[in-house]
């Protein structure tokens, strides 16, 4: 199920009351509902519009099928391992359709020792944050990726 504080037809819906002029948007993709919910609250309180997807397949629909509805994400935070479609597979599909959007991915994982994952991350150039993560570090990373996509520069 896709959950969001904005829908596919009204990307300007709910925003945090602390900073209503901010229009940054984030897609959270993780099969852990409690983690998605906590992260959604965290980012909404900081002025982000947030959509949630419970796995890579739902994220694919939101990223690729609804893209023509005018929805644009400044950053995509996705778990690497999920049922139906992994974060790695999701990234591959997105990269084939929209290379610029693929550069907005941030991967999260609790398993950073996987050789395939390490090789993939080196190849795609997207940042990764290890679970459990520090929220301040996560926020800084998401903001860097969002800012880089606006300027066209790779995130530092």
PDB file of C-alpha atoms in Angstrom:
ATOM      1  CA  UNK A   1       0.000   0.000   0.000  1.00  0.00           C
ATOM      2  CA  UNK A   2       1.230   3.471  -0.833  1.00  0.00           C
ATOM      3  CA  UNK A   3       0.758   6.036   1.876  1.00  0.00           C
ATOM      4  CA  UNK A   4       1.416   9.691   1.522  1.00  0.00           C
ATOM      5  CA  UNK A   5       0.815  13.153   2.867  1.00  0.00           C
ATOM      6  CA  UNK A   6       0.010  14.117  -0.726  1.00  0.00           C
ATOM      7  CA  UNK A   7      -1.716  12.201  -3.472  1.00  0.00           C
ATOM      8  CA  UNK A   8      -0.950  11.567  -7.108  1.00  0.00           C
ATOM      9  CA  UNK A   9      -3.221  14.380  -8.272  1.00  0.00           C
ATOM     10  CA  UNK A  10      -2.390  17.043  -5.684  1.00  0.00           C
ATOM     11  CA  UNK A  11       1.314  17.123  -4.929  1.00  0.00           C
ATOM     12  CA  UNK A  12       0.829  20.335  -2.913  1.00  0.00           C
ATOM     13  CA  UNK A  13      -1.494  18.857  -0.296  1.00  0.00           C
ATOM     14  CA  UNK A  14      -0.402  18.555   3.353  1.00  0.00           C
ATOM     15  CA  UNK A  15       2.847  20.108   4.491  1.00  0.00           C
ATOM     16  CA  UNK A  16       4.340  20.627   7.904  1.00  0.00           C
ATOM     17  CA  UNK A  17       3.021  23.672   9.670  1.00  0.00           C
ATOM     18  CA  UNK A  18       6.533  24.623  10.787  1.00  0.00           C
ATOM     19  CA  UNK A  19       7.580  25.694   7.292  1.00  0.00           C
ATOM     20  CA  UNK A  20       4.692  25.741   4.802  1.00  0.00           C
ATOM     21  CA  UNK A  21       6.746  27.386   2.038  1.00  0.00           C
ATOM     22  CA  UNK A  22       9.111  24.410   1.667  1.00  0.00           C
ATOM     23  CA  UNK A  23       8.164  22.155  -1.223  1.00  0.00           C
ATOM     24  CA  UNK A  24      10.714  19.366  -1.000  1.00  0.00           C
ATOM     25  CA  UNK A  25       9.406  15.859  -1.501  1.00  0.00           C
ATOM     26  CA  UNK A  26      10.698  12.493  -0.359  1.00  0.00           C
ATOM     27  CA  UNK A  27       9.678   8.938  -1.170  1.00  0.00           C
ATOM     28  CA  UNK A  28      10.278   6.449   1.664  1.00  0.00           C
ATOM     29  CA  UNK A  29      10.507   2.837   0.495  1.00  0.00           C
ATOM     30  CA  UNK A  30      10.794   0.192   3.195  1.00  0.00           C
ATOM     31  CA  UNK A  31       8.932  -2.977   4.099  1.00  0.00           C
ATOM     32  CA  UNK A  32       9.044  -2.034   7.809  1.00  0.00           C
ATOM     33  CA  UNK A  33       5.829  -0.064   8.369  1.00  0.00           C
ATOM     34  CA  UNK A  34       6.857   1.306  11.767  1.00  0.00           C
ATOM     35  CA  UNK A  35      10.120   2.645  10.372  1.00  0.00           C
ATOM     36  CA  UNK A  36       8.347   4.287   7.425  1.00  0.00           C
ATOM     37  CA  UNK A  37       5.806   5.865   9.744  1.00  0.00           C
ATOM     38  CA  UNK A  38       8.439   7.235  12.117  1.00  0.00           C
ATOM     39  CA  UNK A  39      10.525   8.604   9.255  1.00  0.00           C
ATOM     40  CA  UNK A  40       7.460  10.150   7.624  1.00  0.00           C
ATOM     41  CA  UNK A  41       6.630  12.032  10.848  1.00  0.00           C
ATOM     42  CA  UNK A  42      10.270  13.104  11.238  1.00  0.00           C
ATOM     43  CA  UNK A  43      10.508  14.544   7.713  1.00  0.00           C
ATOM     44  CA  UNK A  44       7.021  16.102   7.650  1.00  0.00           C
ATOM     45  CA  UNK A  45       7.869  17.997  10.845  1.00  0.00           C
ATOM     46  CA  UNK A  46      10.846  19.422   8.974  1.00  0.00           C
ATOM     47  CA  UNK A  47       8.803  20.668   6.054  1.00  0.00           C
ATOM     48  CA  UNK A  48       9.029  17.754   3.642  1.00  0.00           C
ATOM     49  CA  UNK A  49       6.159  16.292   1.657  1.00  0.00           C
ATOM     50  CA  UNK A  50       6.450  12.542   2.124  1.00  0.00           C
ATOM     51  CA  UNK A  51       5.073   9.541   0.268  1.00  0.00           C
ATOM     52  CA  UNK A  52       5.529   5.968   1.445  1.00  0.00           C
ATOM     53  CA  UNK A  53       5.772   2.673  -0.417  1.00  0.00           C
ATOM     54  CA  UNK A  54       5.872  -0.684   1.339  1.00  0.00           C
ATOM     55  CA  UNK A  55       8.143  -2.304  -1.225  1.00  0.00           C
ATOM     56  CA  UNK A  56       9.953  -1.686  -4.471  1.00  0.00           C
ATOM     57  CA  UNK A  57       6.975  -2.608  -6.629  1.00  0.00           C
ATOM     58  CA  UNK A  58       4.779   0.046  -5.038  1.00  0.00           C
ATOM     59  CA  UNK A  59       7.616   2.536  -5.358  1.00  0.00           C
ATOM     60  CA  UNK A  60       8.007   1.648  -9.042  1.00  0.00           C
ATOM     61  CA  UNK A  61       4.358   2.510  -9.630  1.00  0.00           C
ATOM     62  CA  UNK A  62       4.715   5.801  -7.804  1.00  0.00           C
ATOM     63  CA  UNK A  63       8.010   6.746  -9.445  1.00  0.00           C
ATOM     64  CA  UNK A  64       7.388   5.649 -13.011  1.00  0.00           C
ATOM     65  CA  UNK A  65       3.644   5.295 -13.560  1.00  0.00           C
ATOM     66  CA  UNK A  66       2.654   8.468 -11.696  1.00  0.00           C
ATOM     67  CA  UNK A  67       5.577  10.513 -13.002  1.00  0.00           C
ATOM     68  CA  UNK A  68       3.419  11.712 -15.868  1.00  0.00           C
ATOM     69  CA  UNK A  69       0.969  13.084 -13.229  1.00  0.00           C
ATOM     70  CA  UNK A  70       3.586  15.714 -12.385  1.00  0.00           C
ATOM     71  CA  UNK A  71       4.864  14.156  -9.160  1.00  0.00           C
ATOM     72  CA  UNK A  72       8.555  14.826  -8.678  1.00  0.00           C
ATOM     73  CA  UNK A  73      10.628  13.542  -5.778  1.00  0.00           C
ATOM     74  CA  UNK A  74      13.679  15.450  -4.626  1.00  0.00           C
ATOM     75  CA  UNK A  75      15.004  12.304  -2.933  1.00  0.00           C
ATOM     76  CA  UNK A  76      14.153   8.609  -2.658  1.00  0.00           C
ATOM     77  CA  UNK A  77      15.194   6.741   0.486  1.00  0.00           C
ATOM     78  CA  UNK A  78      14.929   3.014  -0.137  1.00  0.00           C
ATOM     79  CA  UNK A  79      15.834  -0.143   1.705  1.00  0.00           C
ATOM     80  CA  UNK A  80      18.066  -2.418  -0.335  1.00  0.00           C
ATOM     81  CA  UNK A  81      16.293  -5.670   0.546  1.00  0.00           C
ATOM     82  CA  UNK A  82      12.515  -5.919   0.263  1.00  0.00           C
ATOM     83  CA  UNK A  83       9.938  -8.394  -0.981  1.00  0.00           C
ATOM     84  CA  UNK A  84       8.651  -8.309  -4.579  1.00  0.00           C
ATOM     85  CA  UNK A  85      11.225  -5.776  -5.847  1.00  0.00           C
ATOM     86  CA  UNK A  86      14.439  -4.886  -4.039  1.00  0.00           C
ATOM     87  CA  UNK A  87      15.865  -1.391  -3.827  1.00  0.00           C
ATOM     88  CA  UNK A  88      18.601  -2.454  -6.236  1.00  0.00           C
ATOM     89  CA  UNK A  89      16.066  -3.751  -8.770  1.00  0.00           C
ATOM     90  CA  UNK A  90      13.945  -0.619  -8.315  1.00  0.00           C
ATOM     91  CA  UNK A  91      16.964   1.560  -9.012  1.00  0.00           C
ATOM     92  CA  UNK A  92      17.709  -0.396 -12.185  1.00  0.00           C
ATOM     93  CA  UNK A  93      14.198   0.131 -13.529  1.00  0.00           C
ATOM     94  CA  UNK A  94      14.254   3.818 -12.672  1.00  0.00           C
ATOM     95  CA  UNK A  95      17.743   4.307 -14.127  1.00  0.00           C
ATOM     96  CA  UNK A  96      16.561   2.844 -17.447  1.00  0.00           C
ATOM     97  CA  UNK A  97      13.605   5.252 -17.531  1.00  0.00           C
ATOM     98  CA  UNK A  98      15.021   8.404 -15.915  1.00  0.00           C
ATOM     99  CA  UNK A  99      18.741   8.673 -15.121  1.00  0.00           C
ATOM    100  CA  UNK A 100      18.269  11.990 -13.320  1.00  0.00           C
ATOM    101  CA  UNK A 101      15.718  10.474 -10.931  1.00  0.00           C
ATOM    102  CA  UNK A 102      18.005   7.482 -10.324  1.00  0.00           C
ATOM    103  CA  UNK A 103      20.676   9.882  -9.005  1.00  0.00           C
ATOM    104  CA  UNK A 104      18.273  10.961  -6.238  1.00  0.00           C
ATOM    105  CA  UNK A 105      18.330   7.529  -4.571  1.00  0.00           C
ATOM    106  CA  UNK A 106      19.702   6.942  -1.089  1.00  0.00           C
ATOM    107  CA  UNK A 107      19.974   3.334   0.014  1.00  0.00           C
ATOM    108  CA  UNK A 108      19.574   2.066   3.553  1.00  0.00           C
ATOM    109  CA  UNK A 109      20.568  -1.342   4.799  1.00  0.00           C
ATOM    110  CA  UNK A 110      21.359  -3.273   7.918  1.00  0.00           C
ATOM    111  CA  UNK A 111      23.531  -5.660   5.893  1.00  0.00           C
ATOM    112  CA  UNK A 112      26.513  -3.730   4.590  1.00  0.00           C
ATOM    113  CA  UNK A 113      28.793  -6.751   4.250  1.00  0.00           C
ATOM    114  CA  UNK A 114      27.101  -8.164   1.151  1.00  0.00           C
ATOM    115  CA  UNK A 115      29.633  -8.137  -1.710  1.00  0.00           C
ATOM    116  CA  UNK A 116      26.916  -7.681  -4.362  1.00  0.00           C
ATOM    117  CA  UNK A 117      25.503  -4.662  -2.516  1.00  0.00           C
ATOM    118  CA  UNK A 118      28.949  -3.103  -2.100  1.00  0.00           C
ATOM    119  CA  UNK A 119      29.682  -3.599  -5.808  1.00  0.00           C
ATOM    120  CA  UNK A 120      26.288  -2.174  -6.783  1.00  0.00           C
ATOM    121  CA  UNK A 121      26.765   0.934  -4.630  1.00  0.00           C
ATOM    122  CA  UNK A 122      30.188   1.578  -6.129  1.00  0.00           C
ATOM    123  CA  UNK A 123      28.753   1.209  -9.625  1.00  0.00           C
ATOM    124  CA  UNK A 124      25.636   3.369  -9.192  1.00  0.00           C
ATOM    125  CA  UNK A 125      27.306   6.142  -7.196  1.00  0.00           C
ATOM    126  CA  UNK A 126      24.333   6.612  -4.877  1.00  0.00           C
ATOM    127  CA  UNK A 127      24.915   7.125  -1.163  1.00  0.00           C
ATOM    128  CA  UNK A 128      24.086   4.498   1.444  1.00  0.00           C
ATOM    129  CA  UNK A 129      23.281   4.897   5.117  1.00  0.00           C
ATOM    130  CA  UNK A 130      23.575   1.983   7.495  1.00  0.00           C
ATOM    131  CA  UNK A 131      20.664   0.952   9.727  1.00  0.00           C
ATOM    132  CA  UNK A 132      20.155   1.843  12.460  1.00  0.00           C
ATOM    133  CA  UNK A 133      20.924   5.393  11.423  1.00  0.00           C
ATOM    134  CA  UNK A 134      21.256   8.639  13.266  1.00  0.00           C
ATOM    135  CA  UNK A 135      18.344  10.899  12.262  1.00  0.00           C
ATOM    136  CA  UNK A 136      20.503  14.034  12.039  1.00  0.00           C
ATOM    137  CA  UNK A 137      22.889  12.242   9.671  1.00  0.00           C
ATOM    138  CA  UNK A 138      19.980  10.928   7.615  1.00  0.00           C
ATOM    139  CA  UNK A 139      18.410  14.386   7.359  1.00  0.00           C
ATOM    140  CA  UNK A 140      21.729  15.907   6.270  1.00  0.00           C
ATOM    141  CA  UNK A 141      22.178  13.216   3.614  1.00  0.00           C
ATOM    142  CA  UNK A 142      18.636  13.589   2.242  1.00  0.00           C
ATOM    143  CA  UNK A 143      19.046  17.366   2.110  1.00  0.00           C
ATOM    144  CA  UNK A 144      22.386  17.029   0.270  1.00  0.00           C
ATOM    145  CA  UNK A 145      20.853  14.712  -2.325  1.00  0.00           C
ATOM    146  CA  UNK A 146      17.855  17.027  -2.800  1.00  0.00           C
ATOM    147  CA  UNK A 147      20.096  20.076  -3.114  1.00  0.00           C
ATOM    148  CA  UNK A 148      22.388  18.316  -5.587  1.00  0.00           C
ATOM    149  CA  UNK A 149      19.475  17.382  -7.849  1.00  0.00           C
ATOM    150  CA  UNK A 150      18.452  21.039  -7.999  1.00  0.00           C
ATOM    151  CA  UNK A 151      21.935  22.140  -9.050  1.00  0.00           C
ATOM    152  CA  UNK A 152      22.715  19.082 -11.161  1.00  0.00           C
ATOM    153  CA  UNK A 153      25.834  18.309  -9.125  1.00  0.00           C
ATOM    154  CA  UNK A 154      26.429  14.860  -7.616  1.00  0.00           C
ATOM    155  CA  UNK A 155      25.738  14.687  -3.856  1.00  0.00           C
ATOM    156  CA  UNK A 156      28.892  15.040  -1.763  1.00  0.00           C
TER     157      UNK A 156
END
